[in-house]
C-alpha atoms as an extended CHARMM CRD file, in Angstrom:
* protein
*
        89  EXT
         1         1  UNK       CA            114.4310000000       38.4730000000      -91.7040000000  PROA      1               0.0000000000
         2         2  UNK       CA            110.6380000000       38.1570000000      -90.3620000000  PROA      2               0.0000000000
         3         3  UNK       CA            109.5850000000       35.2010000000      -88.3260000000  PROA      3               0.0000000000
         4         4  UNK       CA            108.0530000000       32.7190000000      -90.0770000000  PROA      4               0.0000000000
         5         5  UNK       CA            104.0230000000       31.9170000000      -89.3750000000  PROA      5               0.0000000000
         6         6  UNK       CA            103.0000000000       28.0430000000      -89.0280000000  PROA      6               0.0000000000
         7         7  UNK       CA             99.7430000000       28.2170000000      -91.2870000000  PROA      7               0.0000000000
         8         8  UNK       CA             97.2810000000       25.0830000000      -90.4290000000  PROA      8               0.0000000000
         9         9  UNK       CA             94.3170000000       24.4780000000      -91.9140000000  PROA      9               0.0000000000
        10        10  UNK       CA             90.6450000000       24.2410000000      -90.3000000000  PROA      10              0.0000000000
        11        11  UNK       CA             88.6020000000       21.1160000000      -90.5980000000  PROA      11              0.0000000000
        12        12  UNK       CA             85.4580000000       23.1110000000      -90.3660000000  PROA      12              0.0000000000
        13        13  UNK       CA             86.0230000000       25.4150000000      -93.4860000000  PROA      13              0.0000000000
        14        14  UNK       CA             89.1410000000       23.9810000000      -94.9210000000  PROA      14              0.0000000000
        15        15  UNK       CA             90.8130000000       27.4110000000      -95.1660000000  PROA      15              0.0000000000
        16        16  UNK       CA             94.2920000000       28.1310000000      -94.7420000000  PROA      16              0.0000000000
        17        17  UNK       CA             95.0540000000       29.9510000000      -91.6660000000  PROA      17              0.0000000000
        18        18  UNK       CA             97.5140000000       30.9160000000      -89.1810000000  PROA      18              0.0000000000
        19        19  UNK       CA             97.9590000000       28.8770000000      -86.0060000000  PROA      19              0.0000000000
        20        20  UNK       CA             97.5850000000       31.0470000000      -83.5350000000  PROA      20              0.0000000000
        21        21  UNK       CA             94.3770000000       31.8310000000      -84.8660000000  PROA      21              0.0000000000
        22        22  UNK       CA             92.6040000000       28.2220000000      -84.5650000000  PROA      22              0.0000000000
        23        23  UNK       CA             92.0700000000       25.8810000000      -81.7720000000  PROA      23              0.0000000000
        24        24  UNK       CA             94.0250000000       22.6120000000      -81.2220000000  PROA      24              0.0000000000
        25        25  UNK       CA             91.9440000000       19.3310000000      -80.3130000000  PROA      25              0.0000000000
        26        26  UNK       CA             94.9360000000       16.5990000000      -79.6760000000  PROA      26              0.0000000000
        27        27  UNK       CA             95.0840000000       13.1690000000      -79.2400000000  PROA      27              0.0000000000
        28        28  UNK       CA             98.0290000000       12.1030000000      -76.7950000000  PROA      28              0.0000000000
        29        29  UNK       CA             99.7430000000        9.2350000000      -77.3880000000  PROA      29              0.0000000000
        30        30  UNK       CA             97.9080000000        7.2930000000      -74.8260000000  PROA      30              0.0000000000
        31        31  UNK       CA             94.6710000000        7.9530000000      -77.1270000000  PROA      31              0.0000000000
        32        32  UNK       CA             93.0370000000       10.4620000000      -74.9870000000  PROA      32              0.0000000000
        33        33  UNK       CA             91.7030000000       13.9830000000      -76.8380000000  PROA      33              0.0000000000
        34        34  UNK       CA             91.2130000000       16.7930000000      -75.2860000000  PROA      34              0.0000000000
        35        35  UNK       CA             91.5270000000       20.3810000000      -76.2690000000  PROA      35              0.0000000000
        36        36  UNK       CA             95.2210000000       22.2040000000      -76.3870000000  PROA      36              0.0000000000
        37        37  UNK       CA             95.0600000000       25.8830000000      -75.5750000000  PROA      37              0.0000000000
        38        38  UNK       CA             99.5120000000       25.9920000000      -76.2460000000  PROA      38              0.0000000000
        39        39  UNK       CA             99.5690000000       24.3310000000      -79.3530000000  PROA      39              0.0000000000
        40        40  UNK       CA            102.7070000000       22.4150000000      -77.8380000000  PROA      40              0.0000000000
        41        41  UNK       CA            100.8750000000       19.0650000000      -76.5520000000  PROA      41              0.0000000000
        42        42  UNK       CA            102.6700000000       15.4580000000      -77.8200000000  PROA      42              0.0000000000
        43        43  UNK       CA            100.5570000000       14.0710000000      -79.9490000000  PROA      43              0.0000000000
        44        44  UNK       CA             98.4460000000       14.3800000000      -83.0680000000  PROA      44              0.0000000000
        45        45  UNK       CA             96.7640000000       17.5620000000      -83.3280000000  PROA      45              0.0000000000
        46        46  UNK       CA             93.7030000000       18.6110000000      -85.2020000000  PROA      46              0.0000000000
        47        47  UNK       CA             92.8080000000       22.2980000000      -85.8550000000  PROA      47              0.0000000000
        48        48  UNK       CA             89.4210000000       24.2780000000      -86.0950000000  PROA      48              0.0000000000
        49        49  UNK       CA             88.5940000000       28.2330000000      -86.6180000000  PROA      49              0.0000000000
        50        50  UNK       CA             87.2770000000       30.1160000000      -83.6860000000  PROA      50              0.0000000000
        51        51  UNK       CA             83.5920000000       30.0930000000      -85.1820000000  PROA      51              0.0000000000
        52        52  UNK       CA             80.5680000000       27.9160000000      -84.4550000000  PROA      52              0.0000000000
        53        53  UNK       CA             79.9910000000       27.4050000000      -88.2980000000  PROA      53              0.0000000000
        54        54  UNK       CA             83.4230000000       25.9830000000      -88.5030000000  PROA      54              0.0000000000
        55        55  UNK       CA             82.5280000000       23.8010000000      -85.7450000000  PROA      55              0.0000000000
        56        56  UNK       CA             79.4010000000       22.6720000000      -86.6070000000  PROA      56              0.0000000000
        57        57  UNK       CA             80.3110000000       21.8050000000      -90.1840000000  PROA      57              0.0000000000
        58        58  UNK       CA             83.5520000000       19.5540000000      -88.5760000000  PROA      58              0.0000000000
        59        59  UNK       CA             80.8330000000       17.5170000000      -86.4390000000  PROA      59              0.0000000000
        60        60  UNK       CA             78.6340000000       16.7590000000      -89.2200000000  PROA      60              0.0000000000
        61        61  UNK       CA             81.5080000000       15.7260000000      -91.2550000000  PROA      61              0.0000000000
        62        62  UNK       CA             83.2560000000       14.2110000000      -88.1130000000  PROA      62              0.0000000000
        63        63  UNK       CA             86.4920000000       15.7060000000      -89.6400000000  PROA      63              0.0000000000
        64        64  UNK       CA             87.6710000000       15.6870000000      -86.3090000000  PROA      64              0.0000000000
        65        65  UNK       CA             87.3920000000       11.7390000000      -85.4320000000  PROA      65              0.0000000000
        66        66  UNK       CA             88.7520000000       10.9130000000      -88.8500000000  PROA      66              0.0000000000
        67        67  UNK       CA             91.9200000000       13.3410000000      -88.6240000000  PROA      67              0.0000000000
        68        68  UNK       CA             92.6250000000       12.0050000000      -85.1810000000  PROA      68              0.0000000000
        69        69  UNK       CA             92.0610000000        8.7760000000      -85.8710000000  PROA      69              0.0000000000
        70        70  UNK       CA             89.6810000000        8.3910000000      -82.6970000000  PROA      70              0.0000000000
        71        71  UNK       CA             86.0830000000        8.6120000000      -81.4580000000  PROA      71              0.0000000000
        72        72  UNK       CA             85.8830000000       12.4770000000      -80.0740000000  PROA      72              0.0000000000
        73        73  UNK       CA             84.0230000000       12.1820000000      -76.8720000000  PROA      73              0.0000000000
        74        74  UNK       CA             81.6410000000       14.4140000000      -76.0610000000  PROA      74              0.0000000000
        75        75  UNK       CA             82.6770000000       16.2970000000      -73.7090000000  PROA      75              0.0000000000
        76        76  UNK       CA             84.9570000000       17.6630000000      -75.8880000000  PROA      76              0.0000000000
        77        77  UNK       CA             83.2550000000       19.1300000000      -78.1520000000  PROA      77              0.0000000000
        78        78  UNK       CA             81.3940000000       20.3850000000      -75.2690000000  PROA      78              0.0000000000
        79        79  UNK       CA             84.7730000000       22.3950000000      -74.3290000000  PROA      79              0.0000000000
        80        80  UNK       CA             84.6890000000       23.6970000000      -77.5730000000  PROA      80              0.0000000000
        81        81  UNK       CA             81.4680000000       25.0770000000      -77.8620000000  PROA      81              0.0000000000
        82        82  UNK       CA             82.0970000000       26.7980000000      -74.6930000000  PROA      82              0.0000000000
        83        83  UNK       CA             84.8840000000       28.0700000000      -75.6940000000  PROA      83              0.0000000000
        84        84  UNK       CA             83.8760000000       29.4830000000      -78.7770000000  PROA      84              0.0000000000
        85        85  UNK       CA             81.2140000000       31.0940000000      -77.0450000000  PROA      85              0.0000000000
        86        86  UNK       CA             83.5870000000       32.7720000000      -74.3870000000  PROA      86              0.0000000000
        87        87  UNK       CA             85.2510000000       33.9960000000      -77.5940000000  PROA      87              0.0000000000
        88        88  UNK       CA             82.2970000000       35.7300000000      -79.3180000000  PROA      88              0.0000000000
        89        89  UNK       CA             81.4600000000       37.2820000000      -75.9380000000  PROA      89              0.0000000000
């Protein structure tokens, strides 16, 4: 019997897509976010595609704050545009 696939969906482009695929912002349960490179962080977790469209359309939405339930701080999404920029490299 195959393994089953967690499938999450992006907040960017609201497509369906596996987990290992997408990036993990989490808020802990102290209310700190930060980014989860795992995917195995406590907490409340958020996902977004590896693509700066994906990311850009979450910010302008702020997706993100209102899936967490808490103001993203900038730094993070800082960490992500790095990140997806390491990635396209």
């Amino acid at each position: 019997m195959p393994k089953k696939i967690p499938i999450r969906q992006c907040l960017g482009c609201r497509e369906q897509k596996a987990k290992t695929e997408l990036l993990r912002v989490v808020r802990s349960p102290e209310g700190s976010v930060s980014l989860d490179f795992r995917g195995k962080a406590p907490g409340r977790g958020a996902y977004i595609c590896r693509s700066g469209e994906c990311l850009k359309r979450a910010v302008r939405s702020r997706a993100l704050e209102r899936s967490l339930g808490a103001p993203i701080p900038e730094e993070v999404y800082e960490r992500l545009r790095e990140e997806l920029e390491a990635g396209d490299g």
